[in-house]
Every structure is written in C-alpha cells, then in structure tokens.
PDB file of C-alpha atoms in Angstrom:
ATOM      1  CA  MET A   1      24.059 -16.155  31.050  1.00  0.00           C
ATOM      2  CA  PHE A   2      22.035 -15.486  27.940  1.00  0.00           C
ATOM      3  CA  ARG A   3      19.954 -12.385  28.727  1.00  0.00           C
ATOM      4  CA  VAL A   4      16.297 -11.886  27.817  1.00  0.00           C
ATOM      5  CA  SER A   5      17.056  -8.858  25.610  1.00  0.00           C
ATOM      6  CA  ASN A   6      19.578 -10.882  23.580  1.00  0.00           C
ATOM      7  CA  PHE A   7      16.989 -13.625  23.151  1.00  0.00           C
ATOM      8  CA  VAL A   8      14.293 -11.174  21.975  1.00  0.00           C
ATOM      9  CA  VAL A   9      16.608  -9.517  19.436  1.00  0.00           C
ATOM     10  CA  GLY A  10      17.885 -12.889  18.240  1.00  0.00           C
ATOM     11  CA  LEU A  11      14.387 -14.328  17.855  1.00  0.00           C
ATOM     12  CA  ALA A  12      13.015 -11.256  16.058  1.00  0.00           C
ATOM     13  CA  ASN A  13      15.904 -11.206  13.609  1.00  0.00           C
ATOM     14  CA  THR A  14      15.731 -14.949  12.989  1.00  0.00           C
ATOM     15  CA  LEU A  15      12.107 -14.536  11.946  1.00  0.00           C
ATOM     16  CA  MET A  16      13.050 -11.581   9.736  1.00  0.00           C
ATOM     17  CA  MET A  17      15.822 -13.663   8.158  1.00  0.00           C
ATOM     18  CA  LEU A  18      13.281 -16.353   7.276  1.00  0.00           C
ATOM     19  CA  LEU A  19      11.005 -13.685   5.783  1.00  0.00           C
ATOM     20  CA  GLY A  20      13.907 -12.267   3.760  1.00  0.00           C
ATOM     21  CA  ALA A  21      14.889 -15.754   2.559  1.00  0.00           C
ATOM     22  CA  SER A  22      11.284 -16.382   1.481  1.00  0.00           C
ATOM     23  CA  ALA A  23      11.243 -13.131  -0.505  1.00  0.00           C
ATOM     24  CA  ILE A  24      14.545 -14.035  -2.183  1.00  0.00           C
ATOM     25  CA  GLY A  25      13.292 -17.525  -3.002  1.00  0.00           C
ATOM     26  CA  TYR A  26      10.023 -16.301  -4.504  1.00  0.00           C
ATOM     27  CA  SER A  27      11.725 -13.614  -6.598  1.00  0.00           C
ATOM     28  CA  ILE A  28      14.212 -16.198  -7.940  1.00  0.00           C
ATOM     29  CA  TYR A  29      11.254 -18.456  -8.760  1.00  0.00           C
ATOM     30  CA  MET A  30       9.700 -15.647 -10.811  1.00  0.00           C
ATOM     31  CA  PHE A  31      13.011 -15.010 -12.602  1.00  0.00           C
ATOM     32  CA  VAL A  32      13.390 -18.700 -13.488  1.00  0.00           C
ATOM     33  CA  HIS A  33       9.792 -19.345 -14.580  1.00  0.00           C
ATOM     34  CA  GLN A  34       8.803 -17.508 -17.740  1.00  0.00           C
ATOM     35  CA  ASP A  35       5.050 -18.067 -17.379  1.00  0.00           C
ATOM     36  CA  VAL A  36       4.529 -15.196 -14.922  1.00  0.00           C
ATOM     37  CA  THR A  37       2.432 -12.241 -16.075  1.00  0.00           C
ATOM     38  CA  ASP A  38       3.822  -8.765 -16.821  1.00  0.00           C
ATOM     39  CA  CYS A  39       2.279  -7.534 -13.575  1.00  0.00           C
ATOM     40  CA  GLU A  40       4.016 -10.218 -11.529  1.00  0.00           C
ATOM     41  CA  SER A  41       7.352  -9.721 -13.302  1.00  0.00           C
ATOM     42  CA  ALA A  42       7.310  -6.029 -12.344  1.00  0.00           C
ATOM     43  CA  ILE A  43       7.845  -6.892  -8.676  1.00  0.00           C
ATOM     44  CA  ARG A  44      10.718  -9.376  -9.171  1.00  0.00           C
ATOM     45  CA  ALA A  45      13.643  -6.956  -8.815  1.00  0.00           C
ATOM     46  CA  PRO A  46      12.182  -4.902  -5.906  1.00  0.00           C
ATOM     47  CA  LEU A  47      11.233  -8.108  -4.075  1.00  0.00           C
ATOM     48  CA  LEU A  48      14.716  -9.559  -4.523  1.00  0.00           C
ATOM     49  CA  THR A  49      16.373  -6.350  -3.318  1.00  0.00           C
ATOM     50  CA  THR A  50      14.091  -6.137  -0.278  1.00  0.00           C
ATOM     51  CA  GLY A  51      14.714  -9.776   0.570  1.00  0.00           C
ATOM     52  CA  ILE A  52      18.509  -9.426   0.379  1.00  0.00           C
ATOM     53  CA  VAL A  53      18.563  -6.246   2.519  1.00  0.00           C
ATOM     54  CA  LEU A  54      16.238  -7.816   5.084  1.00  0.00           C
ATOM     55  CA  PHE A  55      18.302 -11.012   5.230  1.00  0.00           C
ATOM     56  CA  VAL A  56      21.681  -9.265   5.584  1.00  0.00           C
ATOM     57  CA  VAL A  57      20.529  -6.773   8.254  1.00  0.00           C
ATOM     58  CA  SER A  58      18.809  -9.533  10.241  1.00  0.00           C
ATOM     59  CA  LEU A  59      21.919 -11.711   9.980  1.00  0.00           C
ATOM     60  CA  VAL A  60      24.004  -8.900  11.497  1.00  0.00           C
ATOM     61  CA  GLY A  61      21.444  -8.621  14.324  1.00  0.00           C
ATOM     62  CA  VAL A  62      21.577 -12.376  14.999  1.00  0.00           C
ATOM     63  CA  ILE A  63      25.387 -12.355  15.089  1.00  0.00           C
ATOM     64  CA  GLY A  64      25.403  -9.386  17.432  1.00  0.00           C
ATOM     65  CA  SER A  65      22.800 -10.755  19.852  1.00  0.00           C
ATOM     66  CA  CYS A  66      23.444 -14.498  19.849  1.00  0.00           C
ATOM     67  CA  PHE A  67      27.238 -14.498  19.479  1.00  0.00           C
ATOM     68  CA  LYS A  68      27.720 -11.350  21.567  1.00  0.00           C
ATOM     69  CA  GLU A  69      29.719  -9.563  18.877  1.00  0.00           C
ATOM     70  CA  ASN A  70      29.644  -5.945  20.000  1.00  0.00           C
ATOM     71  CA  LEU A  71      30.755  -4.475  16.650  1.00  0.00           C
ATOM     72  CA  ALA A  72      27.974  -6.341  14.840  1.00  0.00           C
ATOM     73  CA  MET A  73      25.443  -5.184  17.426  1.00  0.00           C
ATOM     74  CA  VAL A  74      26.535  -1.543  17.138  1.00  0.00           C
ATOM     75  CA  SER A  75      26.308  -1.747  13.334  1.00  0.00           C
ATOM     76  CA  TYR A  76      22.868  -3.328  13.634  1.00  0.00           C
ATOM     77  CA  LEU A  77      21.611  -0.632  16.012  1.00  0.00           C
ATOM     78  CA  ILE A  78      22.850   2.148  13.715  1.00  0.00           C
ATOM     79  CA  ILE A  79      21.071   0.568  10.724  1.00  0.00           C
ATOM     80  CA  LEU A  80      17.933   0.032  12.802  1.00  0.00           C
ATOM     81  CA  PHE A  81      17.938   3.629  14.064  1.00  0.00           C
ATOM     82  CA  VAL A  82      18.269   4.981  10.511  1.00  0.00           C
ATOM     83  CA  GLY A  83      15.469   2.627   9.439  1.00  0.00           C
ATOM     84  CA  ILE A  84      13.174   3.847  12.234  1.00  0.00           C
ATOM     85  CA  VAL A  85      13.741   7.504  11.326  1.00  0.00           C
ATOM     86  CA  ALA A  86      13.222   6.786   7.604  1.00  0.00           C
ATOM     87  CA  LEU A  87      10.027   4.854   8.360  1.00  0.00           C
ATOM     88  CA  MET A  88       8.693   7.736  10.459  1.00  0.00           C
ATOM     89  CA  VAL A  89       9.362  10.231   7.661  1.00  0.00           C
ATOM     90  CA  PHE A  90       7.823   7.903   5.075  1.00  0.00           C
ATOM     91  CA  SER A  91       4.713   7.376   7.228  1.00  0.00           C
ATOM     92  CA  VAL A  92       4.157  11.125   7.599  1.00  0.00           C
ATOM     93  CA  PHE A  93       4.637  11.514   3.841  1.00  0.00           C
ATOM     94  CA  LEU A  94       2.094   8.743   3.180  1.00  0.00           C
ATOM     95  CA  PHE A  95      -0.451  10.395   5.453  1.00  0.00           C
ATOM     96  CA  PHE A  96      -0.351  13.663   3.521  1.00  0.00           C
ATOM     97  CA  VAL A  97      -0.273  12.269  -0.050  1.00  0.00           C
ATOM     98  CA  THR A  98      -3.183   9.873   0.621  1.00  0.00           C
ATOM     99  CA  ASN A  99      -5.324  12.362   2.533  1.00  0.00           C
ATOM    100  CA  ARG A 100      -7.377  13.200  -0.593  1.00  0.00           C
ATOM    101  CA  GLY A 101      -9.342  11.092  -3.068  1.00  0.00           C
ATOM    102  CA  ALA A 102     -12.152   9.455  -1.104  1.00  0.00           C
ATOM    103  CA  GLY A 103     -14.420   9.539  -4.182  1.00  0.00           C
ATOM    104  CA  HIS A 104     -17.756  11.135  -5.045  1.00  0.00           C
ATOM    105  CA  VAL A 105     -21.102   9.738  -3.933  1.00  0.00           C
ATOM    106  CA  VAL A 106     -23.482   9.267  -6.891  1.00  0.00           C
ATOM    107  CA  SER A 107     -27.202   9.671  -6.152  1.00  0.00           C
ATOM    108  CA  GLY A 108     -29.076   6.375  -6.339  1.00  0.00           C
ATOM    109  CA  ARG A 109     -25.900   4.332  -6.768  1.00  0.00           C
ATOM    110  CA  GLY A 110     -24.201   1.861  -4.464  1.00  0.00           C
ATOM    111  CA  TYR A 111     -20.741   2.832  -5.667  1.00  0.00           C
ATOM    112  CA  ARG A 112     -18.547   5.933  -5.741  1.00  0.00           C
ATOM    113  CA  GLU A 113     -16.936   7.543  -8.766  1.00  0.00           C
ATOM    114  CA  TYR A 114     -13.462   9.032  -8.886  1.00  0.00           C
ATOM    115  CA  LYS A 115     -11.581  11.787 -10.714  1.00  0.00           C
ATOM    116  CA  THR A 116      -7.830  12.118 -11.150  1.00  0.00           C
ATOM    117  CA  VAL A 117      -7.889  15.771 -10.021  1.00  0.00           C
ATOM    118  CA  ASP A 118      -9.008  14.609  -6.568  1.00  0.00           C
ATOM    119  CA  PHE A 119      -5.660  12.893  -5.937  1.00  0.00           C
ATOM    120  CA  SER A 120      -2.262  14.327  -5.093  1.00  0.00           C
ATOM    121  CA  THR A 121       0.235  15.102  -7.853  1.00  0.00           C
ATOM    122  CA  TRP A 122       2.547  12.406  -6.480  1.00  0.00           C
ATOM    123  CA  LEU A 123      -0.138   9.729  -6.764  1.00  0.00           C
ATOM    124  CA  ASN A 124      -1.063  10.913 -10.263  1.00  0.00           C
ATOM    125  CA  SER A 125       2.509  10.244 -11.365  1.00  0.00           C
ATOM    126  CA  PHE A 126       1.790   6.505 -10.958  1.00  0.00           C
ATOM    127  CA  VAL A 127      -0.618   6.535 -13.912  1.00  0.00           C
ATOM    128  CA  GLY A 128       1.123   9.066 -16.124  1.00  0.00           C
ATOM    129  CA  GLY A 129       2.702   8.510 -19.544  1.00  0.00           C
ATOM    130  CA  LYS A 130       4.104   5.083 -20.362  1.00  0.00           C
ATOM    131  CA  ARG A 131       3.231   3.741 -16.927  1.00  0.00           C
ATOM    132  CA  TRP A 132      -0.436   3.666 -17.851  1.00  0.00           C
ATOM    133  CA  VAL A 133       0.243   1.394 -20.835  1.00  0.00           C
ATOM    134  CA  GLY A 134       1.657  -1.246 -18.491  1.00  0.00           C
ATOM    135  CA  ILE A 135      -1.116  -0.787 -15.926  1.00  0.00           C
ATOM    136  CA  ARG A 136      -3.783  -1.049 -18.607  1.00  0.00           C
ATOM    137  CA  SER A 137      -2.208  -4.302 -19.780  1.00  0.00           C
ATOM    138  CA  CYS A 138      -2.266  -5.611 -16.215  1.00  0.00           C
ATOM    139  CA  LEU A 139      -5.950  -4.714 -15.862  1.00  0.00           C
ATOM    140  CA  ALA A 140      -6.729  -6.685 -19.009  1.00  0.00           C
ATOM    141  CA  GLU A 141      -4.701  -9.663 -17.758  1.00  0.00           C
ATOM    142  CA  ALA A 142      -6.433  -9.567 -14.375  1.00  0.00           C
ATOM    143  CA  ARG A 143      -9.909  -9.503 -16.024  1.00  0.00           C
ATOM    144  CA  VAL A 144     -11.105  -6.978 -13.439  1.00  0.00           C
ATOM    145  CA  CYS A 145     -14.553  -6.698 -15.062  1.00  0.00           C
ATOM    146  CA  ASP A 146     -15.296 -10.415 -15.301  1.00  0.00           C
ATOM    147  CA  ASP A 147     -17.094 -10.419 -11.934  1.00  0.00           C
ATOM    148  CA  LEU A 148     -19.769  -8.188 -13.459  1.00  0.00           C
ATOM    149  CA  SER A 149     -20.460 -10.468 -16.424  1.00  0.00           C
ATOM    150  CA  ASP A 150     -22.454 -13.153 -14.591  1.00  0.00           C
ATOM    151  CA  GLY A 151     -25.593 -13.297 -12.521  1.00  0.00           C
ATOM    152  CA  ARG A 152     -28.332 -10.822 -11.730  1.00  0.00           C
ATOM    153  CA  VAL A 153     -26.017  -7.801 -11.572  1.00  0.00           C
ATOM    154  CA  SER A 154     -25.023  -8.350 -15.197  1.00  0.00           C
ATOM    155  CA  GLN A 155     -28.547  -8.161 -16.642  1.00  0.00           C
ATOM    156  CA  ILE A 156     -30.662  -6.019 -14.295  1.00  0.00           C
ATOM    157  CA  ALA A 157     -29.925  -2.282 -14.188  1.00  0.00           C
ATOM    158  CA  ASP A 158     -31.282  -1.712 -10.677  1.00  0.00           C
ATOM    159  CA  ALA A 159     -29.154  -4.546  -9.280  1.00  0.00           C
ATOM    160  CA  PHE A 160     -26.079  -3.126 -11.007  1.00  0.00           C
ATOM    161  CA  TYR A 161     -26.695   0.433  -9.819  1.00  0.00           C
ATOM    162  CA  HIS A 162     -26.929  -0.720  -6.201  1.00  0.00           C
ATOM    163  CA  LYS A 163     -23.877  -2.973  -6.290  1.00  0.00           C
ATOM    164  CA  ASN A 164     -20.881  -1.848  -4.264  1.00  0.00           C
ATOM    165  CA  LEU A 165     -18.300  -1.764  -7.053  1.00  0.00           C
ATOM    166  CA  SER A 166     -14.597  -1.586  -6.327  1.00  0.00           C
ATOM    167  CA  PRO A 167     -12.877   1.674  -7.371  1.00  0.00           C
ATOM    168  CA  ILE A 168     -11.311  -0.052 -10.390  1.00  0.00           C
ATOM    169  CA  GLN A 169     -14.618  -1.595 -11.481  1.00  0.00           C
ATOM    170  CA  SER A 170     -16.369   1.751 -11.049  1.00  0.00           C
ATOM    171  CA  GLY A 171     -13.807   3.575 -13.193  1.00  0.00           C
ATOM    172  CA  CYS A 172     -12.825   0.946 -15.770  1.00  0.00           C
ATOM    173  CA  CYS A 173     -15.854  -1.305 -16.328  1.00  0.00           C
ATOM    174  CA  LYS A 174     -18.605   1.236 -17.004  1.00  0.00           C
ATOM    175  CA  PRO A 175     -18.973   4.756 -18.421  1.00  0.00           C
ATOM    176  CA  PRO A 176     -19.198   7.669 -15.947  1.00  0.00           C
ATOM    177  CA  SER A 177     -22.730   8.381 -14.707  1.00  0.00           C
ATOM    178  CA  ASP A 178     -22.787  11.918 -16.126  1.00  0.00           C
ATOM    179  CA  CYS A 179     -22.453  10.480 -19.652  1.00  0.00           C
ATOM    180  CA  ASN A 180     -26.068   9.263 -19.323  1.00  0.00           C
ATOM    181  CA  PHE A 181     -25.479   6.003 -21.193  1.00  0.00           C
ATOM    182  CA  THR A 182     -28.302   3.438 -21.266  1.00  0.00           C
ATOM    183  CA  PHE A 183     -27.684   0.149 -19.471  1.00  0.00           C
ATOM    184  CA  ARG A 184     -27.953  -3.023 -21.559  1.00  0.00           C
ATOM    185  CA  ASN A 185     -25.789  -5.189 -19.346  1.00  0.00           C
ATOM    186  CA  ALA A 186     -22.960  -4.576 -16.911  1.00  0.00           C
ATOM    187  CA  THR A 187     -20.322  -4.117 -19.616  1.00  0.00           C
ATOM    188  CA  PHE A 188     -22.445  -3.041 -22.595  1.00  0.00           C
ATOM    189  CA  TRP A 189     -23.900   0.477 -22.644  1.00  0.00           C
ATOM    190  CA  ILE A 190     -25.753   2.485 -25.300  1.00  0.00           C
ATOM    191  CA  PRO A 191     -24.634   6.135 -25.708  1.00  0.00           C
ATOM    192  CA  PRO A 192     -27.353   8.806 -25.908  1.00  0.00           C
ATOM    193  CA  ALA A 193     -28.336  10.250 -29.278  1.00  0.00           C
ATOM    194  CA  LYS A 194     -26.134  13.097 -30.503  1.00  0.00           C
ATOM    195  CA  ASN A 195     -29.017  15.576 -30.410  1.00  0.00           C
ATOM    196  CA  GLU A 196     -29.739  14.885 -26.733  1.00  0.00           C
ATOM    197  CA  THR A 197     -28.487  17.731 -24.596  1.00  0.00           C
ATOM    198  CA  ALA A 198     -28.279  15.515 -21.530  1.00  0.00           C
ATOM    199  CA  ILE A 199     -24.927  14.117 -22.577  1.00  0.00           C
ATOM    200  CA  ALA A 200     -21.999  15.569 -20.682  1.00  0.00           C
ATOM    201  CA  THR A 201     -19.990  16.885 -23.622  1.00  0.00           C
ATOM    202  CA  ASN A 202     -17.279  18.219 -21.334  1.00  0.00           C
ATOM    203  CA  ASN A 203     -16.410  14.736 -20.122  1.00  0.00           C
ATOM    204  CA  GLY A 204     -13.895  13.182 -22.507  1.00  0.00           C
ATOM    205  CA  ASP A 205     -14.515   9.758 -21.002  1.00  0.00           C
ATOM    206  CA  CYS A 206     -17.925   9.617 -22.704  1.00  0.00           C
ATOM    207  CA  GLY A 207     -16.212   9.306 -26.067  1.00  0.00           C
ATOM    208  CA  ALA A 208     -13.507   6.996 -24.709  1.00  0.00           C
ATOM    209  CA  TRP A 209     -15.986   4.278 -23.711  1.00  0.00           C
ATOM    210  CA  SER A 210     -15.998   1.176 -25.906  1.00  0.00           C
ATOM    211  CA  ASN A 211     -18.317  -1.831 -25.850  1.00  0.00           C
ATOM    212  CA  VAL A 212     -15.391  -3.981 -26.991  1.00  0.00           C
ATOM    213  CA  GLN A 213     -14.918  -6.192 -23.943  1.00  0.00           C
ATOM    214  CA  THR A 214     -11.120  -5.918 -23.962  1.00  0.00           C
ATOM    215  CA  GLU A 215     -11.264  -2.096 -23.987  1.00  0.00           C
ATOM    216  CA  LEU A 216     -14.368  -0.845 -22.086  1.00  0.00           C
ATOM    217  CA  CYS A 217     -13.237   2.293 -20.230  1.00  0.00           C
ATOM    218  CA  PHE A 218      -9.556   1.299 -19.915  1.00  0.00           C
ATOM    219  CA  ASN A 219      -8.643   4.454 -21.872  1.00  0.00           C
ATOM    220  CA  CYS A 220     -10.735   6.708 -19.605  1.00  0.00           C
ATOM    221  CA  ASN A 221      -9.418   9.121 -16.988  1.00  0.00           C
ATOM    222  CA  ALA A 222     -12.056   7.584 -14.708  1.00  0.00           C
ATOM    223  CA  CYS A 223     -10.193   4.277 -14.985  1.00  0.00           C
ATOM    224  CA  LYS A 224      -6.942   5.989 -14.007  1.00  0.00           C
ATOM    225  CA  ALA A 225      -8.775   7.540 -11.060  1.00  0.00           C
ATOM    226  CA  GLY A 226     -10.117   4.123 -10.057  1.00  0.00           C
ATOM    227  CA  VAL A 227      -6.584   2.728 -10.094  1.00  0.00           C
ATOM    228  CA  LEU A 228      -5.405   5.710  -8.028  1.00  0.00           C
ATOM    229  CA  ALA A 229      -8.197   5.085  -5.507  1.00  0.00           C
ATOM    230  CA  ASN A 230      -7.044   1.487  -5.254  1.00  0.00           C
ATOM    231  CA  ILE A 231      -3.420   2.584  -4.804  1.00  0.00           C
ATOM    232  CA  ARG A 232      -4.535   5.112  -2.184  1.00  0.00           C
ATOM    233  CA  GLU A 233      -6.374   2.399  -0.285  1.00  0.00           C
ATOM    234  CA  LYS A 234      -3.293   0.136  -0.346  1.00  0.00           C
ATOM    235  CA  TRP A 235      -1.064   2.995   0.819  1.00  0.00           C
ATOM    236  CA  ARG A 236      -3.488   3.719   3.685  1.00  0.00           C
ATOM    237  CA  HIS A 237      -3.256   0.073   4.706  1.00  0.00           C
ATOM    238  CA  LEU A 238       0.526   0.364   4.455  1.00  0.00           C
ATOM    239  CA  LEU A 239       0.389   3.411   6.727  1.00  0.00           C
ATOM    240  CA  VAL A 240      -1.348   1.363   9.438  1.00  0.00           C
ATOM    241  CA  PHE A 241       1.201  -1.427   8.912  1.00  0.00           C
ATOM    242  CA  ASN A 242       4.065   1.087   9.190  1.00  0.00           C
ATOM    243  CA  ILE A 243       2.765   2.347  12.535  1.00  0.00           C
ATOM    244  CA  CYS A 244       2.610  -1.215  13.886  1.00  0.00           C
ATOM    245  CA  LEU A 245       6.067  -1.910  12.436  1.00  0.00           C
ATOM    246  CA  LEU A 246       7.453   1.235  14.080  1.00  0.00           C
ATOM    247  CA  ILE A 247       6.223   0.047  17.467  1.00  0.00           C
ATOM    248  CA  LEU A 248       7.893  -3.332  16.881  1.00  0.00           C
ATOM    249  CA  LEU A 249      11.167  -1.802  15.645  1.00  0.00           C
ATOM    250  CA  ILE A 250      11.363   0.615  18.570  1.00  0.00           C
ATOM    251  CA  THR A 251      10.823  -2.323  20.941  1.00  0.00           C
ATOM    252  CA  VAL A 252      13.528  -4.361  19.189  1.00  0.00           C
ATOM    253  CA  TYR A 253      15.839  -1.323  19.190  1.00  0.00           C
ATOM    254  CA  SER A 254      15.358  -0.903  22.945  1.00  0.00           C
ATOM    255  CA  CYS A 255      16.107  -4.588  23.476  1.00  0.00           C
ATOM    256  CA  GLY A 256      19.107  -4.218  21.174  1.00  0.00           C
ATOM    257  CA  CYS A 257      20.509  -1.424  23.344  1.00  0.00           C
ATOM    258  CA  CYS A 258      20.135  -3.694  26.369  1.00  0.00           C
ATOM    259  CA  ALA A 259      21.750  -6.564  24.464  1.00  0.00           C
ATOM    260  CA  ARG A 260      24.704  -4.327  23.565  1.00  0.00           C
ATOM    261  CA  ARG A 261      25.140  -3.440  27.229  1.00  0.00           C
ATOM    262  CA  ASN A 262      24.952  -7.145  28.080  1.00  0.00           C
ATOM    263  CA  ASN A 263      27.651  -7.914  25.513  1.00  0.00           C
ATOM    264  CA  ARG A 264      29.973  -5.300  27.009  1.00  0.00           C
ATOM    265  CA  THR A 265      29.328  -6.609  30.530  1.00  0.00           C
ATOM    266  CA  ALA A 266      30.013 -10.175  29.373  1.00  0.00           C
ATOM    267  CA  ARG A 267      33.327  -9.134  27.755  1.00  0.00           C
ATOM    268  CA  LYS A 268      34.421  -7.336  30.916  1.00  0.00           C
ATOM    269  CA  SER A 269      33.558 -10.434  32.977  1.00  0.00           C
ATOM    270  CA  VAL A 270      35.637 -12.647  30.669  1.00  0.00           C
ATOM    271  CA  SER A 271      38.532 -10.200  30.767  1.00  0.00           C
ATOM    272  CA  ALA A 272      38.385 -10.089  34.558  1.00  0.00           C
TER     273      ALA A 272
END
C-alpha cells in the first residue's frame, strides 16, 4: 500500500521538479534571446545552475518515494540533510550581515538617507570596484528616477521632501541633504555658492552630483549606500523565506525518513 509519507515526499518533489524545470526553461530563453538587458543576463548562469540542481535532487526524491528505491531515498535524505544544515548556517550568516544599515532619519523629510559605512564589510563588497560599473549601468537601464519626473512631486519642493522615496531613489536621484542644494525639480538641483559656508565640504557626494539626467548621483557613495539598503532589504526578505523553507524541508525530511522505513518494510514483505 502506498503510504502517506511516500505520497507527501513524492508530491513535494514533483512540485520542486516543475519549479526547477521552469527555472531551466527561463534561463535557456534568456540565453537564446539576445534582447535581454545586462541586468537580466547576469542571472542566466546562476538560474540555470539552480534549476538543474533542483530538478536532479527532486527527481532522486521522486524515484525514492514513488518507486520505493531505497538507495535513491537514502541518497536523497543525505542531500536533504546537508541542505538543511547549510540553509541554517546561511540564515544565521544573513541575520548578522544584514543587522546594520537601517538608514538615517532626516528632519523634515519623508525619506531616509544611507551611508556605506553603516553596512557590513561583506555587503559593501557587492558595490566595490568593477561591480559598481555594472550596477550603475543597470540603474540607468531601469530608469530608477523616472518616477520622480512627473506630477506634483517633480515640481513642488514640499511634496518632494515629504515623499517616501525608496533607498535607491534617495541615494541616486538627488544630492544628499547636507549638501544644501536648492530644489528646482526632483532631478535638477542648484548647488550653493562657493562662498557659502553651509555647504558640507567634507561630503564628496556634493561634487559628484550632476544635473545630467543620465548621471545624477549615480557616481555618489550615497547611491552605493542606497543600493546596499535595497540589497539588505532583499536579504532580510530572503531570511524570512529561508526560515519558512527550513520548516518545509524539515517536514519533508521527516516524511522521507518514514518513506525510507516504508520502503524497507515493503521489500521485506516481498521477500517473505
């Protein structure tokens, strides 16, 4: 008789196989079509690798649970156990490296501002050296500042100052607040006169700002910090997902252990 635990493991792995096949298919689509952006092309190889690993491991689980192959089930359980341990370690690591960098509240503003020094060294490595050239290109392709170019927010300073900007918009689409630039519109700012002492001369981003719409503050450290804040937010979401995934994997692993015992019992019954 087909046991419940075998059914649960088989069903879970069938769904994971479909997910893996979808990842493989989409990555192949991106390899074949040349009209994808540089940002999209960067995920082709990792997505293909993930899809293949997911498909193969799930296939082993399906063979072990549905066809009662004990060797396949043992192999699957070993892989799953290693995966659970690795996911636990990775989740703890994520918690510590994303524990800093919540941003600074700016008086009278609806948005926060960010600095690279507020983030962990590991996160800062994502925007270091040649990596930033590619990220900056992706930001330009994504037109991250276009949302600020239309409507009331674009033309009225008070509306802009009270808008809840995303971390990337806060860092890349405007000069830092301590530069004391004068608002003309959301993406065009007038620097203070050179003889005004109010300008924050110790902030290199003040000189990096450009009113050229394809540059803006893309060369600023504040922009890097905004990207890091966005990465941090995504990693925090991933941390929550990992915890949910751990619960699911532990459940499937427990069912897998039961399915392995069922397979052994079934073999003994056939032998008898």
